[in-house]
PDB file of C-alpha atoms and ligand atoms in Angstrom:
ATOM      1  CA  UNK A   1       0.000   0.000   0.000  1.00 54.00           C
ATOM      2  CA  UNK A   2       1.347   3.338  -1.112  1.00 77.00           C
ATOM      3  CA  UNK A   3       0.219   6.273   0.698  1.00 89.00           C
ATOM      4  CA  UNK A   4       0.156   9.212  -0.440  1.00 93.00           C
ATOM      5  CA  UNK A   5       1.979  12.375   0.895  1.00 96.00           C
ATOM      6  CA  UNK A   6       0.370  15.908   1.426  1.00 97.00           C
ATOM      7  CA  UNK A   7       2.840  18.575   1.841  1.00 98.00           C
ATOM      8  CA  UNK A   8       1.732  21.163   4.028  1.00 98.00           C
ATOM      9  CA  UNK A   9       3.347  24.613   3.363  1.00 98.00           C
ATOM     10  CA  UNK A  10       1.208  27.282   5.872  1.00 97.00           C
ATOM     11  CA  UNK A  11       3.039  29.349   8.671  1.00 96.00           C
ATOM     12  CA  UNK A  12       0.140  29.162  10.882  1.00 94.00           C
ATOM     13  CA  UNK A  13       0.671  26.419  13.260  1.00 95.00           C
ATOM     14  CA  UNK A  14      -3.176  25.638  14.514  1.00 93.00           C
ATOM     15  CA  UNK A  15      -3.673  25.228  11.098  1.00 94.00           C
ATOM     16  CA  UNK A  16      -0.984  22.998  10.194  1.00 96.00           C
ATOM     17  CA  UNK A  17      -2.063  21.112  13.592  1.00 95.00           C
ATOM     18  CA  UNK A  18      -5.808  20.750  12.421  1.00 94.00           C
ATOM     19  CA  UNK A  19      -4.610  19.519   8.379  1.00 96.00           C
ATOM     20  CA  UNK A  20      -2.474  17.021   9.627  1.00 96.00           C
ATOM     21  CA  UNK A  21      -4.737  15.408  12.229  1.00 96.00           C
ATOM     22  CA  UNK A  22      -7.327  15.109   9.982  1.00 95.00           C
ATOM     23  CA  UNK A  23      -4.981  14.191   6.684  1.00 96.00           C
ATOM     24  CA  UNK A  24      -3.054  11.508   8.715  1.00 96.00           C
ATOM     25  CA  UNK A  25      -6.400   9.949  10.165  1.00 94.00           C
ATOM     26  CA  UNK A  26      -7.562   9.616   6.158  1.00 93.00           C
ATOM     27  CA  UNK A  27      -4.326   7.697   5.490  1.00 94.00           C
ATOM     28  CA  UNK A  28      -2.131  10.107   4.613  1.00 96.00           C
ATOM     29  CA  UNK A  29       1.669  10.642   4.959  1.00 96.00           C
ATOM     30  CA  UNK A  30       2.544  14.776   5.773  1.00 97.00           C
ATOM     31  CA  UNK A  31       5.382  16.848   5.538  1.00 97.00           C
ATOM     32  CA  UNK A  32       5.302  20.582   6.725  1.00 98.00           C
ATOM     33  CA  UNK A  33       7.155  23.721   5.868  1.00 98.00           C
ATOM     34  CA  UNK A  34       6.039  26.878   7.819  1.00 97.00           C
ATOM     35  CA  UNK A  35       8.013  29.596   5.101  1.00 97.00           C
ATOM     36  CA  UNK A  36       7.798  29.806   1.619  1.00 97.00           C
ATOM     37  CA  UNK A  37      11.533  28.569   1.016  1.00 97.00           C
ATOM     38  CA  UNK A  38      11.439  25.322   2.789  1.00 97.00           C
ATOM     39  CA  UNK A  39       7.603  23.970   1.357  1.00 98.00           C
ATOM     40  CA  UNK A  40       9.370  24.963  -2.027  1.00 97.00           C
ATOM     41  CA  UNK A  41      12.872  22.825  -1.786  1.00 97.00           C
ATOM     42  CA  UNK A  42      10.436  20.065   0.115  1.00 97.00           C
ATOM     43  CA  UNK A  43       8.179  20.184  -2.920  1.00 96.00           C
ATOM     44  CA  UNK A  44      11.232  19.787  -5.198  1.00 94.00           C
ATOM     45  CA  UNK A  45      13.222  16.864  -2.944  1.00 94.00           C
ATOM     46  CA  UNK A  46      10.892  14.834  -1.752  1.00 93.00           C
ATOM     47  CA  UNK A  47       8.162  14.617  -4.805  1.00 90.00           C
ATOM     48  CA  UNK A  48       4.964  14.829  -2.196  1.00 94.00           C
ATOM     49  CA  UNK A  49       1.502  13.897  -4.105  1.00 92.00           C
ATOM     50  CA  UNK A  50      -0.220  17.132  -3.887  1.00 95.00           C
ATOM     51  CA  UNK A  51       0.563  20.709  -2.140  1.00 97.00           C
ATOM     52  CA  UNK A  52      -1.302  22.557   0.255  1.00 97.00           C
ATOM     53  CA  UNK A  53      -0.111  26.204  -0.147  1.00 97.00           C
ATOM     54  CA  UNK A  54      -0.775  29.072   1.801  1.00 95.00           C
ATOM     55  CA  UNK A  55      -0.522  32.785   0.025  1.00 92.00           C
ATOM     56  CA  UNK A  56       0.437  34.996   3.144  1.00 91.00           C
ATOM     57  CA  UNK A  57       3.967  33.055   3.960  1.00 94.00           C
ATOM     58  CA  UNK A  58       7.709  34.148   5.362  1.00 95.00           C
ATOM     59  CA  UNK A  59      10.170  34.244   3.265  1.00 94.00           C
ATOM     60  CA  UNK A  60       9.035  33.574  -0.363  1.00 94.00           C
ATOM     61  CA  UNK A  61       4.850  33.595  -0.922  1.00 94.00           C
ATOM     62  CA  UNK A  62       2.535  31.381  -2.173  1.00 94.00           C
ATOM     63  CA  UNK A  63       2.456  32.916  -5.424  1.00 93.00           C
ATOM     64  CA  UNK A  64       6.127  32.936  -6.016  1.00 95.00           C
ATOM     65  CA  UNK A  65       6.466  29.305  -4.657  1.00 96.00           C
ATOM     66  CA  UNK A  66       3.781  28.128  -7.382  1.00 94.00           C
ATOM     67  CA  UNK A  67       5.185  30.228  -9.779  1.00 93.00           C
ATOM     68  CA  UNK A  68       8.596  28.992  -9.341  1.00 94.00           C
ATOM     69  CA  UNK A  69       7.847  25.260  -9.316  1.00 92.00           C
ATOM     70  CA  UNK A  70       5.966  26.105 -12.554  1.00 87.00           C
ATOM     71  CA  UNK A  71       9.033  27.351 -14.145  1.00 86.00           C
ATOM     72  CA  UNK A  72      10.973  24.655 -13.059  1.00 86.00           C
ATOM     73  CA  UNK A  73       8.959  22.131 -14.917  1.00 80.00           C
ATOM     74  CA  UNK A  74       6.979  20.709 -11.763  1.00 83.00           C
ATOM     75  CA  UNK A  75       3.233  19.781 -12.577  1.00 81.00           C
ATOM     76  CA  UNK A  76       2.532  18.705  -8.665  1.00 89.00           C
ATOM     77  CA  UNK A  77      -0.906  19.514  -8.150  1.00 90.00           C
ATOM     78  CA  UNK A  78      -1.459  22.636  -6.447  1.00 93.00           C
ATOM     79  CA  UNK A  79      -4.264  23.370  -3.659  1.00 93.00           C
ATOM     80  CA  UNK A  80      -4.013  27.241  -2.727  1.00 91.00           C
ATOM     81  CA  UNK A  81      -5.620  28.344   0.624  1.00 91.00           C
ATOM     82  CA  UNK A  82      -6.878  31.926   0.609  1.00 85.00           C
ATOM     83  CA  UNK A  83      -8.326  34.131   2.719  1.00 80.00           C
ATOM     84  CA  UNK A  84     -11.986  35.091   2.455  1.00 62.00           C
ATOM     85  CA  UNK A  85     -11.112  38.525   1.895  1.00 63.00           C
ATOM     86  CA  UNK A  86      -8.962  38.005  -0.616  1.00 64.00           C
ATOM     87  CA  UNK A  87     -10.666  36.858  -3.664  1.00 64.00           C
ATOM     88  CA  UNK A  88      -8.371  38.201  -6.366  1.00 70.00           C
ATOM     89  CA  UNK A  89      -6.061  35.346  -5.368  1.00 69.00           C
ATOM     90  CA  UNK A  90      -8.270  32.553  -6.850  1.00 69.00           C
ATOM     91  CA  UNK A  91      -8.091  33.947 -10.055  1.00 71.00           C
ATOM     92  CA  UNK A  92      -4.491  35.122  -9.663  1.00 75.00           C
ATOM     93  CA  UNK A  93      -3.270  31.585  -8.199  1.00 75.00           C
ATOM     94  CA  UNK A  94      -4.952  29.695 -11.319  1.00 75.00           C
ATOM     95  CA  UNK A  95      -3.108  32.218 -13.722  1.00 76.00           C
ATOM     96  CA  UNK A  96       0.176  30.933 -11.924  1.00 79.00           C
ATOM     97  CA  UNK A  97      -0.142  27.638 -12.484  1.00 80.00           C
ATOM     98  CA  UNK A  98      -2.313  26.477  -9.604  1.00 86.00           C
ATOM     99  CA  UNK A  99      -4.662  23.474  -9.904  1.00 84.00           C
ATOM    100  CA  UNK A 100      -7.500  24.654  -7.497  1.00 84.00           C
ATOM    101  CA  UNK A 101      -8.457  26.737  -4.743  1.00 84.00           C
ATOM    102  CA  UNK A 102      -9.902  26.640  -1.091  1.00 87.00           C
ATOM    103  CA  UNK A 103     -11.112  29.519   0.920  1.00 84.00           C
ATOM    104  CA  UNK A 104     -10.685  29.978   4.785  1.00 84.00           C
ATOM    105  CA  UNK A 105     -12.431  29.117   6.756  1.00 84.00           C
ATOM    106  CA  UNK A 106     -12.739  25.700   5.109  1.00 86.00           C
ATOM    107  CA  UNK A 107     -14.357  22.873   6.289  1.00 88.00           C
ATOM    108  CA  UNK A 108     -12.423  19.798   6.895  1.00 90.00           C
ATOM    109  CA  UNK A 109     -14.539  17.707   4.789  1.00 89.00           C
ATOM    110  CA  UNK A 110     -14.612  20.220   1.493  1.00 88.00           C
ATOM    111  CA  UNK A 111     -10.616  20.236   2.025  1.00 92.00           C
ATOM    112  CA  UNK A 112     -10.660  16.655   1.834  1.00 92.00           C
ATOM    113  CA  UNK A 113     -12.951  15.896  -0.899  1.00 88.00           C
ATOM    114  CA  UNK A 114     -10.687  18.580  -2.595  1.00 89.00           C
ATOM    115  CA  UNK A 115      -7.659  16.631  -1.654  1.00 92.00           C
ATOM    116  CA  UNK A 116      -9.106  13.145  -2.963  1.00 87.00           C
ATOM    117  CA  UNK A 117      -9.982  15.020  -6.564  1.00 83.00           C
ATOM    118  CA  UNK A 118      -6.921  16.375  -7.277  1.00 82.00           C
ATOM    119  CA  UNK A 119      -4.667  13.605  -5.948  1.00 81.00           C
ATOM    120  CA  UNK A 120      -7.266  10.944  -8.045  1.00 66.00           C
ATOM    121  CA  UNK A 121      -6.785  12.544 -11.050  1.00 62.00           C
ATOM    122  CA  UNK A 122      -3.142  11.789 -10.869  1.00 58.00           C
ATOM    123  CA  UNK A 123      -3.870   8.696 -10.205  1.00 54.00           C
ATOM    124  CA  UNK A 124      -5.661   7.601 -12.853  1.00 51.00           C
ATOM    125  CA  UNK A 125      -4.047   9.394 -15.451  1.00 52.00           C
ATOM    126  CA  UNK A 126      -1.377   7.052 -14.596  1.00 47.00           C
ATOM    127  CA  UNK A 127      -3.147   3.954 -15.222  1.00 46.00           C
ATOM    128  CA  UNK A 128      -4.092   5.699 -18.159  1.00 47.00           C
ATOM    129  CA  UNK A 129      -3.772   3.550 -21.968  1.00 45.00           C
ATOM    130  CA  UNK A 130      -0.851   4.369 -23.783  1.00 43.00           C
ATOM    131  CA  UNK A 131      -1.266   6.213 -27.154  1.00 57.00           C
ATOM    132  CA  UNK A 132      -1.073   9.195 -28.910  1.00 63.00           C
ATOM    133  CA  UNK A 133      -3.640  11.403 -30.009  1.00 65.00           C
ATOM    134  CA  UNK A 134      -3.047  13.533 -32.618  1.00 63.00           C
ATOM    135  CA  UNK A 135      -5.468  16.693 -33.190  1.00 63.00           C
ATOM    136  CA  UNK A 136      -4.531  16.855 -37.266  1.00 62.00           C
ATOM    137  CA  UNK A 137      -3.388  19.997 -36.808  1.00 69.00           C
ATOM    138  CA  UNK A 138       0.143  19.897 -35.287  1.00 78.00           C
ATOM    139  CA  UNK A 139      -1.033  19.283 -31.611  1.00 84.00           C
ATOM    140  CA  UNK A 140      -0.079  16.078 -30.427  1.00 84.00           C
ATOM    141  CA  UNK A 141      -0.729  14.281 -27.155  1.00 83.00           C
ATOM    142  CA  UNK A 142       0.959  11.746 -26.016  1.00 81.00           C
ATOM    143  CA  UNK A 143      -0.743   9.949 -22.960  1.00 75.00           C
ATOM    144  CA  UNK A 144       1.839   7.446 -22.241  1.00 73.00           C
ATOM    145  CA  UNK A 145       4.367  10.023 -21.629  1.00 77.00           C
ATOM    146  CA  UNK A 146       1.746  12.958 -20.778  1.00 79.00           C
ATOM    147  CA  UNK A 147       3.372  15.311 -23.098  1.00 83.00           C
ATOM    148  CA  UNK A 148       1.881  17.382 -25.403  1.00 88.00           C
ATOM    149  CA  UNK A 149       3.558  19.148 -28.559  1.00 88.00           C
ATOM    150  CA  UNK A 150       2.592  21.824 -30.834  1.00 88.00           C
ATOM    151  CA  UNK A 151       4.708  21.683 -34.234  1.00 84.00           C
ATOM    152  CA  UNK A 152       6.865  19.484 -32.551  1.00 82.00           C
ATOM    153  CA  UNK A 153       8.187  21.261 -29.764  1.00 88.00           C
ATOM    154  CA  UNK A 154       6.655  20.460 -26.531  1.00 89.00           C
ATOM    155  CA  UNK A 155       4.510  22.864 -24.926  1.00 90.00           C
ATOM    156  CA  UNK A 156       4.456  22.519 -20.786  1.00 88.00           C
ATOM    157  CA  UNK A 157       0.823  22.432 -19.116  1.00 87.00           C
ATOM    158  CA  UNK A 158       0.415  21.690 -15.618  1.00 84.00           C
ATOM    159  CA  UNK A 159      -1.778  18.515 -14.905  1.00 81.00           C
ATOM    160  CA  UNK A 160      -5.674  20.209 -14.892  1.00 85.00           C
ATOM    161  CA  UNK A 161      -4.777  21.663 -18.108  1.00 89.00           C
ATOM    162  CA  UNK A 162      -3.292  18.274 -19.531  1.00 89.00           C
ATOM    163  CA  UNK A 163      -6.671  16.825 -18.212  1.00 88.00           C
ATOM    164  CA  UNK A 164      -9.109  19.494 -19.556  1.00 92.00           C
ATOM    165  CA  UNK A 165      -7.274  19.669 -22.824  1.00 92.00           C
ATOM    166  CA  UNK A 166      -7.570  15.800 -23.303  1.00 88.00           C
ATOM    167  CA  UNK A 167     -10.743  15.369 -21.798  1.00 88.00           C
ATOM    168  CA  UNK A 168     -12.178  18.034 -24.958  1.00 90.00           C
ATOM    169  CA  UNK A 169      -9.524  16.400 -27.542  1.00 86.00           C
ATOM    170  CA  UNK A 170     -11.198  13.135 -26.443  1.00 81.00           C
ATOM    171  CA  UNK A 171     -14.923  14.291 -27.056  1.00 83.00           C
ATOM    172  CA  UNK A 172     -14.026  16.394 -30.443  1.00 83.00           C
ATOM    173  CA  UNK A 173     -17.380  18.584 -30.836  1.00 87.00           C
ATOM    174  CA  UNK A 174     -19.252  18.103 -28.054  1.00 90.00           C
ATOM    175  CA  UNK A 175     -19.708  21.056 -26.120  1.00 93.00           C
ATOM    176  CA  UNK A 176     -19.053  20.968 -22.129  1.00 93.00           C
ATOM    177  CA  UNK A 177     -20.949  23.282 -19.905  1.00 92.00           C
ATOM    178  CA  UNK A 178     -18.667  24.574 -17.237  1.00 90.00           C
ATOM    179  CA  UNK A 179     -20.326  22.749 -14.437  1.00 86.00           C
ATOM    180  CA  UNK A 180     -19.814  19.855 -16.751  1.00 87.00           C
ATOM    181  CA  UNK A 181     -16.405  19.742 -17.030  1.00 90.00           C
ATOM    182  CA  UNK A 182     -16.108  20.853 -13.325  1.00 86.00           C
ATOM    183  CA  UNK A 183     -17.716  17.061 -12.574  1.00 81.00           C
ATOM    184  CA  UNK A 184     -15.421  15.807 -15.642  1.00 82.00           C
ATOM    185  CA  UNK A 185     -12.105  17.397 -15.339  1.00 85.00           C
ATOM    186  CA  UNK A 186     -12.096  18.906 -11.492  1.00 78.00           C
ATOM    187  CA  UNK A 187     -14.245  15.581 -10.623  1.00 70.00           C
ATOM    188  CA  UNK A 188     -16.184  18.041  -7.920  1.00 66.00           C
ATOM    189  CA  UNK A 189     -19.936  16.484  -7.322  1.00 59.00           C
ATOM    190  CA  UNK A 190     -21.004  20.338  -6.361  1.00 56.00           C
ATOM    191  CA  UNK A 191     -20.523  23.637  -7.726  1.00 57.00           C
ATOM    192  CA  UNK A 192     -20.656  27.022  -6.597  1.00 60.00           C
ATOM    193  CA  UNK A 193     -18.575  29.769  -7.961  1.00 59.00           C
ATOM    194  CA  UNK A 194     -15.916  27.727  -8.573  1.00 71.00           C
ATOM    195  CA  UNK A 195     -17.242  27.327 -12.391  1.00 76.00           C
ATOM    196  CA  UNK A 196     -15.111  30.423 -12.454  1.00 82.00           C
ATOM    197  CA  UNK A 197     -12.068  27.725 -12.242  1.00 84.00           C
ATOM    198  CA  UNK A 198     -12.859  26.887 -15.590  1.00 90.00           C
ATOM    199  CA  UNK A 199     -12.390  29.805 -17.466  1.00 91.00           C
ATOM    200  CA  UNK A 200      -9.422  30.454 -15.786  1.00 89.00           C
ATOM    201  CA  UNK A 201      -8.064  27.065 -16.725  1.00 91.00           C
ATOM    202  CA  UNK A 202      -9.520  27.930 -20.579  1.00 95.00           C
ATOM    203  CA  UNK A 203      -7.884  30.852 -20.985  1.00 94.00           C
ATOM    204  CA  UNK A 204      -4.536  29.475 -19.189  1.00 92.00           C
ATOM    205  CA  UNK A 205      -4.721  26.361 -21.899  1.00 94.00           C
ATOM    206  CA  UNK A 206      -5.430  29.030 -24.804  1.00 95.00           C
ATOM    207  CA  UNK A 207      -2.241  30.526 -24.306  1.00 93.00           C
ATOM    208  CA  UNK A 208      -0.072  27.690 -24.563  1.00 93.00           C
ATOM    209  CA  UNK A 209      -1.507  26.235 -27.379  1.00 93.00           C
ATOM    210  CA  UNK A 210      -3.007  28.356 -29.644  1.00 93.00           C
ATOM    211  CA  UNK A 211      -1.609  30.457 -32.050  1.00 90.00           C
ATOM    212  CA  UNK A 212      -3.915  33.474 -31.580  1.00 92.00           C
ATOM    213  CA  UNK A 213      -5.507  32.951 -27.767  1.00 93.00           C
ATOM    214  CA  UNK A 214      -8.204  35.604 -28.570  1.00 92.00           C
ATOM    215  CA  UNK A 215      -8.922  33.653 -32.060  1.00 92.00           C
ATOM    216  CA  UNK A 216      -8.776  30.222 -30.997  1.00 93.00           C
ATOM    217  CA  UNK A 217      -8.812  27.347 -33.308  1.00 90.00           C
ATOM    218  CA  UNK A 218      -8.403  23.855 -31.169  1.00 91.00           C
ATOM    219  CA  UNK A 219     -10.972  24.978 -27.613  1.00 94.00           C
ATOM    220  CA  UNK A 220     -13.786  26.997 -28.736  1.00 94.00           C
ATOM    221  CA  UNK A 221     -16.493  29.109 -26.921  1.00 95.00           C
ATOM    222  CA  UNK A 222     -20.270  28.269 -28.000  1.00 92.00           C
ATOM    223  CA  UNK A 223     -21.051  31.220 -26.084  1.00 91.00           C
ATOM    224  CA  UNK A 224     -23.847  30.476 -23.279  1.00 88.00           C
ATOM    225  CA  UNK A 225     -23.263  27.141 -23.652  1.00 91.00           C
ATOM    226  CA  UNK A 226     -19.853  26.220 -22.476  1.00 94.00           C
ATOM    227  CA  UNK A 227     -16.393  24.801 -24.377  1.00 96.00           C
ATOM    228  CA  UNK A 228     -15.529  22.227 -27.293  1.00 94.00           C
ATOM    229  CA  UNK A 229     -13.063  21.167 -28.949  1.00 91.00           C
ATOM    230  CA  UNK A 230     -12.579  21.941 -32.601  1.00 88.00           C
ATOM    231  CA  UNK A 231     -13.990  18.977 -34.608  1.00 78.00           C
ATOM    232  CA  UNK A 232     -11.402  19.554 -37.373  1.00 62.00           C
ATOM    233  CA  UNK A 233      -9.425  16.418 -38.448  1.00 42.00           C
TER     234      UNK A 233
HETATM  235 CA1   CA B 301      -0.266  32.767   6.254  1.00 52.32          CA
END
């Protein structure tokens, strides 16, 4: 049995107390960084299964920690923990690269439920079939080795955008409403706001892989409806 590891990286310690109680009684292994600079070398040595990341930290913040393992290549999924009061982070922590978003005060069973979606996603895109799918248009995915490559040269998404962009490529015309693809993709049996995840996530994909974001020609808008993906090969 494998169990999987939550790294903690939050600089209040009740908090930290409360998430690992309640992660280690589910089954799972924690590590903890209270600063920025330590949950970001911990989230590059020891590989952890999913990180819980605080915005408001010492030393480096949660921004620049997700923005930096970004950069570096790492596609852990990312969990952000805002404040109430600070709602511009969502959006700004999904621009950076995050996978999701919880606000505090959170209750421990959304945080978990979170936890299990984002951590099963990983999961079963490893026991995922091995082949390539190729768009006919110079975007190619490859979902043995999770790469995808545009002309060739391989363009980086993080893992919700691998899984959104695959989960359209998969279903080639069929338009997705957003709470659709929130059940689909972010495998959450509720919505709220969060739909707003989505676009985020749309627009994040657009830029990576299409050649004009505000023209796009591979994840289209039917407008009031929700996304597809071009049915073009
Ligand atoms: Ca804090």
């Amino acid at each position: 049995m494998d169990k999987k590891t939550v790294l903690i990286v939050e600089d209040e310690k009740n908090i930290v107390d409360i998430l690992r109680f309640n992660l280690q009684r589910e089954g799972y292994e924690t590590l903890e960084a209270y600063d920025g600079e330590t949950g970001l070398r911990l989230a590059m040595e020891k590989n952890p299964d999913i990180l819980l990341l605080d915005v408001m930290l010492p030393k480096l913040n949660g921004f620049d920690v997700c923005r930096t393992l970004r950069e570096r290549g790492n596609n852990l999924p990312v969990l952000i923990l805002t404040a109430r009061e600070e709602e511009a982070d969502k959006v700004l922590g999904l621009e950076i690269g995050a996978d999701d978003y919880i606000t505090k005060p959170f209750s421990m069973r959304e945080l978990m439920a979170r936890v299990k979606a984002n951590i099963r996603r990983t999961s079963m895109k490893m026991d995922a079939a091995a082949s390539t799918m190729d768009t006919g248009s110079g975007l190619v995915v490859n979902t043995e080795t999770y790469q995808v490559t545009k002309g060739g040269k391989v363009v980086d998404l993080t893992q919700r955008e691998y899984e959104l962009l695959t989960f359209l490529a998969s279903h080639p015309g069929k338009v997705y409403s957003r709470i659709d693809l929130m059940e689909q993709v972010w495998n959450y049996g509720y919505v709220g706001d969060d739909v707003r995840t989505v676009d985020v996530t749309v627009r994040r994909l657009r830029e990576k892989i299409e050649d004009d974001p505000a023209s796009p020609a591979y994840i289209l808008t039917r407008r009031g409806v929700g996304y597809y993906f071009a049915d073009q090969a």
